[in-house]
Coordinates of C-alpha atoms and ligand atoms in Angstrom, one line a residue:
M218 CA -0.1 0.1 -0.1
A219 CA 1.0 3.5 -0.6
R220 CA -2.1 5.2 -0.4
I221 CA -2.9 7.7 1.7
S222 CA -4.8 7.5 5.0
P223 CA -5.4 10.0 7.9
G224 CA -2.6 11.0 10.0
D225 CA -0.4 10.1 7.4
T226 CA 2.4 12.5 6.1
L227 CA 2.5 12.6 2.5
R228 CA 5.3 11.0 0.6
V229 CA 6.6 12.1 -2.7
M230 CA 9.4 11.1 -4.7
L231 CA 10.5 13.6 -7.6
V232 CA 12.4 11.5 -10.1
S233 CA 14.2 14.5 -12.0
E234 CA 17.6 16.0 -12.8
S235 CA 16.5 19.2 -12.0
E236 CA 17.5 21.1 -8.8
L237 CA 15.2 23.7 -9.8
L238 CA 12.2 21.5 -10.3
R239 CA 12.8 19.9 -6.5
E240 CA 12.8 23.6 -5.0
Q241 CA 9.4 24.2 -7.1
V242 CA 7.8 21.3 -5.9
D243 CA 8.8 21.5 -2.7
T244 CA 7.8 25.2 -2.3
I245 CA 4.3 24.2 -3.7
L246 CA 3.8 21.4 -1.2
T247 CA 5.1 23.6 1.8
Q248 CA 2.1 26.4 0.5
Y249 CA -1.1 23.5 -0.1
A250 CA 0.2 20.1 1.4
G251 CA 1.6 21.6 4.4
E252 CA 3.5 18.5 6.3
H253 CA 5.4 16.2 3.4
R254 CA 8.5 14.5 2.7
I255 CA 10.4 14.7 -0.5
F256 CA 12.7 12.1 -1.9
W257 CA 14.9 13.0 -5.1
V258 CA 16.1 10.7 -6.9
T259 CA 18.2 11.8 -10.2
Q260 CA 19.2 8.0 -11.4
P261 CA 16.0 6.7 -13.1
E262 CA 17.3 3.5 -12.6
L263 CA 17.6 3.7 -9.3
A264 CA 14.1 5.0 -9.3
P265 CA 12.4 1.4 -8.6
R266 CA 14.2 0.4 -5.5
R267 CA 14.2 3.3 -3.9
A268 CA 10.2 3.7 -4.2
E269 CA 9.8 0.2 -3.0
D270 CA 11.7 1.2 -0.2
L271 CA 10.5 4.4 0.6
L272 CA 6.7 3.5 -0.2
P273 CA 5.7 6.8 -2.2
H274 CA 2.2 8.1 -1.9
L275 CA 3.2 10.3 -5.3
V276 CA 5.6 9.4 -7.7
L277 CA 6.2 12.8 -10.0
I278 CA 8.0 11.7 -12.8
D279 CA 10.3 15.1 -15.1
D280 CA 10.2 13.8 -18.9
D281 CA 13.6 15.0 -19.2
L282 CA 15.4 12.1 -17.9
H283 CA 18.4 12.1 -20.5
G284 CA 18.8 8.8 -21.8
A285 CA 15.5 7.1 -19.9
P286 CA 12.5 8.1 -21.3
A287 CA 9.6 9.2 -19.1
P288 CA 7.0 6.3 -20.3
H289 CA 9.5 3.5 -19.7
V290 CA 10.2 4.9 -15.9
V291 CA 6.2 5.2 -15.4
R292 CA 6.2 1.7 -16.1
Q293 CA 9.0 0.7 -14.4
M294 CA 7.5 2.6 -11.1
V295 CA 3.7 1.4 -11.7
L296 CA 5.3 -2.0 -11.2
A297 CA 7.3 -1.1 -8.1
V298 CA 4.8 0.8 -6.4
P299 CA 1.2 -0.3 -8.1
N300 CA -0.6 1.9 -5.4
A301 CA 0.8 4.9 -5.8
V302 CA -0.1 7.9 -7.9
V303 CA 2.2 8.3 -10.9
V304 CA 2.2 11.9 -12.3
V305 CA 4.3 12.6 -15.5
I306 CA 5.8 16.1 -15.6
V307 CA 6.4 17.3 -19.2
D308 CA 7.4 19.7 -21.4
E309 CA 4.3 22.2 -22.8
H310 CA 4.8 21.0 -26.0
G311 CA 5.1 17.5 -24.5
M312 CA 1.7 16.4 -25.1
A313 CA 2.8 13.1 -27.5
V314 CA 4.9 12.1 -24.2
A315 CA 2.4 12.6 -21.8
R316 CA -0.5 10.4 -23.3
Q317 CA 2.5 7.3 -24.0
A318 CA 3.0 7.9 -19.7
V319 CA -0.9 7.8 -19.5
L320 CA -0.8 4.4 -21.3
S321 CA 1.9 3.4 -19.5
G322 CA 0.5 3.7 -16.1
A323 CA 0.7 7.4 -14.8
R324 CA -2.2 8.7 -13.4
G325 CA -2.4 12.3 -14.6
F326 CA 0.1 14.6 -16.3
V327 CA 1.3 18.3 -15.5
T328 CA 3.3 20.9 -17.5
K329 CA 6.3 23.1 -17.1
P330 CA 7.0 25.4 -15.7
L331 CA 4.7 24.3 -12.6
M332 CA 1.8 26.8 -11.8
A333 CA 1.1 26.1 -8.5
E334 CA -2.5 26.3 -8.0
E335 CA -3.3 23.9 -11.6
F336 CA -0.6 21.4 -10.5
W337 CA -2.1 21.5 -6.5
S338 CA -5.3 20.7 -8.1
T339 CA -4.5 17.8 -10.2
V340 CA -2.3 16.3 -7.5
H341 CA -4.5 16.9 -4.8
Q342 CA -7.7 15.3 -7.3
L343 CA -5.7 12.0 -8.0
L344 CA -4.8 11.5 -4.4
T345 CA -8.3 12.0 -3.5
E346 CA -9.2 9.7 -5.8
N347 CA -7.1 7.1 -4.7
R348 CA -8.2 6.7 -1.3
M349 CA -8.9 3.5 0.3
P350 CA -11.3 1.7 -2.3
D351 CA -13.6 0.9 0.3
E352 CA -13.2 4.0 1.8
P353 CA -17.4 5.2 0.8
V354 CA -16.8 8.8 0.2
G355 CA -17.5 11.4 3.0
Q356 CA -18.2 9.1 5.2
A357 CA -17.3 8.4 8.5
I358 CA -14.6 5.3 8.2
R359 CA -12.6 3.5 11.4
V360 CA -9.8 4.3 12.1
G361 CA -8.3 2.8 15.3
K362 CA -6.4 3.9 18.8
V363 CA -2.9 3.4 18.6
V364 CA -1.3 2.2 21.7
V365 CA 1.9 2.1 22.2
F366 CA 3.1 0.2 25.6
I367 CA 6.7 1.3 26.5
G368 CA 8.9 0.7 29.7
P369 CA 11.9 2.6 31.2
K370 CA 14.1 -0.7 30.9
G371 CA 13.6 -3.9 30.3
G372 CA 11.5 -6.4 32.6
T373 CA 8.9 -4.0 33.9
G374 CA 6.1 -6.2 32.7
R375 CA 5.3 -4.0 29.7
T376 CA 4.2 -7.5 27.6
M377 CA 1.7 -8.6 31.1
M378 CA 0.3 -5.5 30.9
A379 CA -0.1 -4.6 27.1
V380 CA -1.8 -8.6 26.6
N381 CA -4.1 -8.7 29.4
T382 CA -4.8 -4.9 28.7
A383 CA -6.1 -5.4 25.2
L384 CA -7.9 -8.8 26.0
A385 CA -9.9 -6.5 28.5
I386 CA -10.4 -3.7 26.2
L387 CA -11.6 -6.7 23.5
E388 CA -14.2 -7.8 26.3
Q389 CA -14.9 -4.4 27.8
T390 CA -15.6 -2.8 24.6
G391 CA -16.8 -5.9 22.2
Q392 CA -14.7 -3.9 19.3
S393 CA -11.4 -5.3 17.1
V394 CA -8.4 -5.4 19.0
V395 CA -5.0 -6.4 17.0
M396 CA -1.6 -6.6 19.2
V397 CA 1.9 -6.4 17.2
D398 CA 5.2 -7.8 18.8
A399 CA 7.5 -4.6 17.9
D400 CA 9.9 -5.5 20.3
Y401 CA 11.8 -7.0 17.4
S402 CA 15.6 -8.2 19.3
A403 CA 13.1 -10.2 22.0
P404 CA 9.9 -10.8 20.8
A405 CA 7.4 -12.8 23.2
L406 CA 4.0 -12.2 22.1
D407 CA 4.0 -16.3 20.3
V408 CA 4.6 -17.6 23.7
V409 CA 2.6 -15.6 25.7
L410 CA 0.1 -16.0 23.7
N411 CA 1.3 -19.4 22.6
L412 CA 0.6 -18.5 18.8
E413 CA 4.0 -20.7 17.5
G414 CA 4.3 -21.5 14.5
E415 CA 2.0 -18.4 12.8
R416 CA 2.8 -16.0 10.3
D417 CA 4.9 -13.0 10.8
I418 CA 5.7 -9.2 9.7
S419 CA 8.4 -10.5 7.7
T420 CA 5.7 -11.2 5.0
L421 CA 4.5 -8.1 4.5
L422 CA 8.2 -6.3 4.4
A423 CA 9.0 -7.9 1.8
R424 CA 5.6 -6.7 -0.1
A425 CA 5.3 -3.7 1.3
S426 CA 5.0 -1.7 -1.6
R427 CA 2.0 -3.8 -2.2
L428 CA 0.1 -3.8 1.2
D429 CA -3.5 -4.5 1.3
K430 CA -6.1 -5.6 3.6
D431 CA -6.2 -9.0 2.8
L432 CA -2.6 -9.4 2.6
V433 CA -2.3 -8.3 6.1
A434 CA -5.3 -10.2 7.4
S435 CA -3.2 -13.4 5.8
V436 CA -0.4 -12.7 7.9
L437 CA -2.1 -12.1 11.7
A438 CA -1.7 -14.4 14.0
R439 CA -5.8 -15.3 15.4
H440 CA -5.9 -16.0 19.4
T441 CA -9.2 -18.1 20.6
S442 CA -9.8 -15.2 22.1
G443 CA -9.9 -13.1 19.1
L444 CA -7.6 -11.0 19.1
Q445 CA -5.8 -11.2 16.2
V446 CA -1.9 -10.4 16.3
L447 CA 0.8 -8.9 14.3
L448 CA 3.9 -11.3 15.1
A449 CA 8.0 -10.4 15.0
P450 CA 9.8 -12.8 13.6
P451 CA 12.4 -15.2 15.4
P452 CA 15.2 -12.8 16.5
L453 CA 17.7 -15.1 14.8
Y454 CA 20.3 -13.1 12.9
G455 CA 20.2 -9.9 15.3
A456 CA 17.4 -7.0 15.4
L457 CA 14.8 -7.4 12.2
E458 CA 15.0 -3.6 10.3
I459 CA 12.3 -2.0 9.6
S460 CA 12.0 1.5 7.8
L461 CA 9.6 4.4 8.9
P462 CA 7.5 3.9 6.0
Q463 CA 7.1 0.7 6.3
V464 CA 6.1 0.9 10.0
E465 CA 3.6 4.0 8.5
Q466 CA 2.3 1.9 6.3
I467 CA 1.6 -0.9 8.3
V468 CA 0.2 0.8 11.4
S469 CA -2.1 3.1 8.4
Q470 CA -3.3 -0.3 7.6
L471 CA -4.3 -1.8 10.7
R472 CA -5.8 1.5 11.8
L473 CA -8.2 1.1 8.9
M474 CA -8.9 -2.6 9.9
F475 CA -9.4 -2.4 13.9
D476 CA -11.0 0.0 16.4
W477 CA -7.6 -0.6 18.8
V478 CA -4.1 -1.3 17.4
V479 CA -1.9 -1.9 21.2
I480 CA 1.6 -2.6 20.2
D481 CA 4.4 -3.9 22.7
L482 CA 7.3 -1.9 21.8
G483 CA 11.2 -3.0 22.8
A484 CA 13.8 -0.5 23.5
L485 CA 13.9 2.8 21.2
L486 CA 17.2 1.7 19.8
D487 CA 16.7 3.2 16.5
D488 CA 14.4 4.8 14.1
S489 CA 11.4 2.0 13.7
G490 CA 11.1 2.2 17.7
Y491 CA 10.2 6.0 17.2
A492 CA 8.0 5.3 14.1
F493 CA 5.9 2.9 15.8
L494 CA 6.2 5.7 18.6
D495 CA 5.4 8.4 16.7
S496 CA 2.2 6.5 15.3
A497 CA 0.6 6.4 19.1
D498 CA -2.8 8.5 20.3
Y499 CA -1.9 7.3 24.2
V500 CA 1.4 5.7 25.3
V501 CA 1.4 3.8 28.7
M502 CA 4.6 3.3 30.1
T503 CA 5.1 0.5 32.9
V504 CA 7.4 1.3 35.8
L505 CA 8.8 -0.5 38.7
P506 CA 8.7 0.5 42.1
E507 CA 12.7 0.5 42.2
L508 CA 15.3 3.4 41.9
V509 CA 16.7 2.7 38.6
C510 CA 13.2 2.3 36.7
L511 CA 12.0 5.2 38.4
R512 CA 15.1 7.2 37.3
N513 CA 15.0 6.5 33.4
A514 CA 11.1 6.5 34.0
R515 CA 11.4 10.5 34.6
L516 CA 14.0 11.1 31.7
L517 CA 11.7 8.9 29.0
L518 CA 9.3 11.3 30.3
D519 CA 11.1 14.7 29.9
Q520 CA 12.2 13.4 26.8
L521 CA 8.5 13.1 25.6
V522 CA 7.8 16.3 26.7
A523 CA 10.6 17.8 26.2
R524 CA 9.9 16.9 22.2
G525 CA 6.3 17.9 22.8
Y526 CA 4.3 14.8 23.6
P527 CA 1.2 15.4 25.6
E528 CA 2.2 14.2 28.7
E529 CA -1.6 13.6 29.8
R530 CA -1.7 10.9 27.0
V531 CA 1.5 8.9 28.4
W532 CA -0.3 6.7 31.4
I533 CA 1.9 5.6 34.2
V534 CA 1.2 2.1 35.2
L535 CA 3.0 1.1 38.3
N536 CA 3.6 -2.3 38.5
R537 CA 4.7 -4.4 41.5
A538 CA 3.4 -1.9 43.6
G539 CA 3.7 -3.4 47.2
I540 CA 6.7 -5.2 46.6
N541 CA 8.6 -5.8 49.3
G542 CA 11.4 -3.2 49.9
G543 CA 9.6 -0.5 47.1
V544 CA 9.5 2.6 47.0
S545 CA 5.4 3.8 47.5
K546 CA 3.2 5.1 44.9
D547 CA 2.8 8.3 47.0
D548 CA 6.5 8.8 47.5
I549 CA 7.3 8.3 43.5
E550 CA 4.5 11.1 42.4
A551 CA 6.1 13.1 45.3
R552 CA 9.6 12.8 44.3
L553 CA 8.9 12.6 40.7
H554 CA 6.4 14.6 39.9
V555 CA 4.5 12.3 37.5
H556 CA 0.7 11.0 37.6
I557 CA 0.5 7.6 38.3
R558 CA -2.8 6.4 36.6
H559 CA -3.1 3.0 38.5
T560 CA -1.2 0.0 39.9
I561 CA -0.9 -3.6 39.6
P562 CA -0.2 -5.7 42.6
D563 CA 3.0 -8.1 42.4
D564 CA 2.3 -11.9 42.0
Q565 CA 5.1 -13.7 40.7
P566 CA 4.3 -17.1 40.6
L567 CA 0.7 -16.4 39.2
V568 CA 2.4 -14.2 36.5
S569 CA 5.6 -16.7 35.6
L570 CA 3.2 -19.4 35.8
S571 CA 0.7 -17.7 32.9
I572 CA 3.5 -16.8 30.5
N573 CA 4.9 -20.5 30.9
R574 CA 1.9 -21.7 30.0
G575 CA 0.9 -19.0 27.2
V576 CA -2.2 -18.3 28.5
P577 CA -2.5 -15.0 30.1
L578 CA -4.1 -14.4 33.4
Y579 CA -6.4 -12.4 32.3
L580 CA -8.5 -15.5 31.0
S581 CA -7.1 -18.3 33.2
H582 CA -7.3 -16.6 36.7
R583 CA -10.1 -13.8 36.3
R584 CA -10.3 -13.0 40.4
S585 CA -6.6 -12.8 41.1
A586 CA -5.9 -9.2 42.0
V587 CA -3.8 -9.0 39.2
A588 CA -6.3 -9.7 36.6
R589 CA -8.9 -7.4 38.6
A590 CA -6.6 -4.5 38.7
I591 CA -5.5 -5.1 34.8
E592 CA -9.8 -5.0 34.2
E593 CA -10.1 -1.5 36.6
F594 CA -7.1 0.1 34.7
A595 CA -8.4 -1.1 30.7
A596 CA -11.9 0.7 31.8
M597 CA -10.1 3.5 32.9
F598 CA -8.1 3.7 29.9
V599 CA -11.5 3.1 27.7
A600 CA -12.9 5.5 29.3
G601 CA -9.9 8.3 29.4
T602 CA -9.1 7.8 25.4
T603 CA -13.2 8.2 24.5
K604 CA -13.6 11.4 25.8
Q605 CA -10.0 12.3 23.4
A606 CA -11.7 10.9 21.0
V607 CA -9.3 10.9 17.9
K608 CA -11.4 9.3 14.8
T609 CA -11.9 11.8 11.6
D610 CA -14.2 11.7 9.4
H611 CA -11.9 12.9 6.4
P612 CA -9.3 10.9 5.4
V613 CA -9.4 12.4 1.8
E614 CA -8.3 16.0 3.7
A615 CA -5.0 14.2 5.1
P616 CA -2.8 15.7 2.1
A617 CA -3.8 19.0 2.6
Q618 CA -3.6 19.4 6.1
P619 CA -1.1 18.7 8.8
S620 CA -1.6 15.8 10.8
S621 CA -4.6 15.8 13.9
N622 CA -2.4 13.0 15.3
P623 CA -1.6 14.8 18.4
L624 CA 1.6 13.1 19.1
S625 CA 2.5 12.8 15.4
R626 CA 5.7 14.5 14.6
M627 CA 7.0 14.6 17.3
F628 CA 9.6 12.1 16.6
R629 CA 10.1 12.8 13.4
R630 CA 13.3 11.6 11.9
F631 CA 13.7 13.2 8.4
S632 CA 12.9 16.7 7.7
S633 CA 10.4 17.7 5.2
A634 CA 12.6 18.4 2.0
G635 CA 15.5 15.4 2.7
A636 CA 16.8 14.6 -0.9
A637 CA 17.7 11.0 -1.5
R638 CA 19.9 11.1 -4.3
Ligands
ATP193 N1 2.8 -7.8 38.6 C1 3.4 -9.2 38.5 N2 4.2 -9.4 39.4 C2 5.1 -10.1 39.8 N3 5.9 -10.8 38.3 C3 5.9 -9.9 37.4 C4 4.5 -9.1 37.7 N4 4.4 -8.3 36.2 C5 5.5 -8.7 35.5 N5 6.4 -9.8 36.3 C6 7.3 -10.5 35.8 O1 8.4 -9.7 35.1 C7 9.4 -10.0 33.9 C8 8.9 -9.6 32.9 O2 7.9 -9.4 32.7 P1 7.2 -9.1 31.0 O3 8.1 -10.0 30.2 O4 5.3 -9.0 31.1 O5 8.2 -7.7 31.3 P2 8.5 -6.6 29.8 O6 8.5 -5.0 30.5 O7 7.7 -6.8 28.4 O8 10.0 -7.4 30.3 P3 11.2 -7.5 28.5 O9 11.9 -5.8 28.8 O10 12.0 -8.9 28.6 O11 10.2 -7.6 26.9 C9 8.5 -11.7 34.5 O12 9.0 -12.4 34.8 C10 7.5 -11.8 35.0 O13 6.8 -12.7 35.5
MG194 MG1 8.5 -8.1 26.8

């Protein structure tokens, strides 16, 4: 998939040797499209491969490419990213080239010199027509909420909380829930949900430029509870490499398919970790009542706030509260100036048993103190997040306006006009 969805930043690939053209396109997009990224490729033979990696929503092909006829480049780009909008930019006397380009699969053409209004109205119309096929015009569509679970260090109970909270949300709301195992160096959802041997995200990465609902659905593992899961591959050859556009494409597609997308995120080591965080509507941070963890929690929270993350969308949960020698909730709140939304009691035998059996305790031990605490947390969370709705009825307007996702843009690693020669 390379179709624009709500909250997406418009990604544009320009295949041209002209720096002037790049500047002109950038100026027009800044004026009309708001947030966008341009990937500039000067060598047409490299363009298809780059497009498969960068997954642009829009591909602009200059007809003035030495040695490479524009219709031929159009054909290659359509094969590489079939769902992108491909537009050729032709000389004002280049109608024959434009016609051939359209016959080769271009959705349209614009003429040089670029006229800002005309250019944008053509591009905007084509992107609008290219919305997801099952999105009816003007009607409300499902745009699921993305909840990312993080921990200031390993072993804080992030996976335990994410899985059991997802099950509680599923039960309490009756809505659809998908989980993503985004801890690529130490995946765990296959074990804790007993889903071994299922397909995983690597199938999607290999075909990210052709992502659609059916492909994603075919890769998801189905748990007997009704929860669906996008598993991580076994970490046999080191951590999996996922690019920022791939994360955006996959999360966008899941948002359209599910009411809740619950992500178990590993340590923030690379761009893909930040990309998952960037897609979040809410963050749940699990902390333990011990000093090292709390010090790191404060640092992580400061980092989030410094980048403009709204603190009220970061929900801190104190796990293993009441453990012998642990710091008390009041102490933590007073010393670290954080608001702890909920506490989960300590029960090592039960949590270990549940992990080892591959049956989440929310299903097997509903009356336990841990399950009940998670049930309460999920109820609070659902109520709290419903007040701050993130749904939008106008996905088509996404390219014309800055993202409405309050957490997006905080972790952007690309500049808006990063050249990709
Ligand atoms: N409420 C709890 N009471 C007792 N033990 C717990 C509790 N929550 C988690 N644990 C224990 O902490 C360990 C880590 O839990 P979990 O795997 O959920 O954390 P994590 O943050 O996802 O860890 P990792 O960084 O390895 O991914 C497990 O051994 C589990 O048994
Ligand atoms: Mg984990």
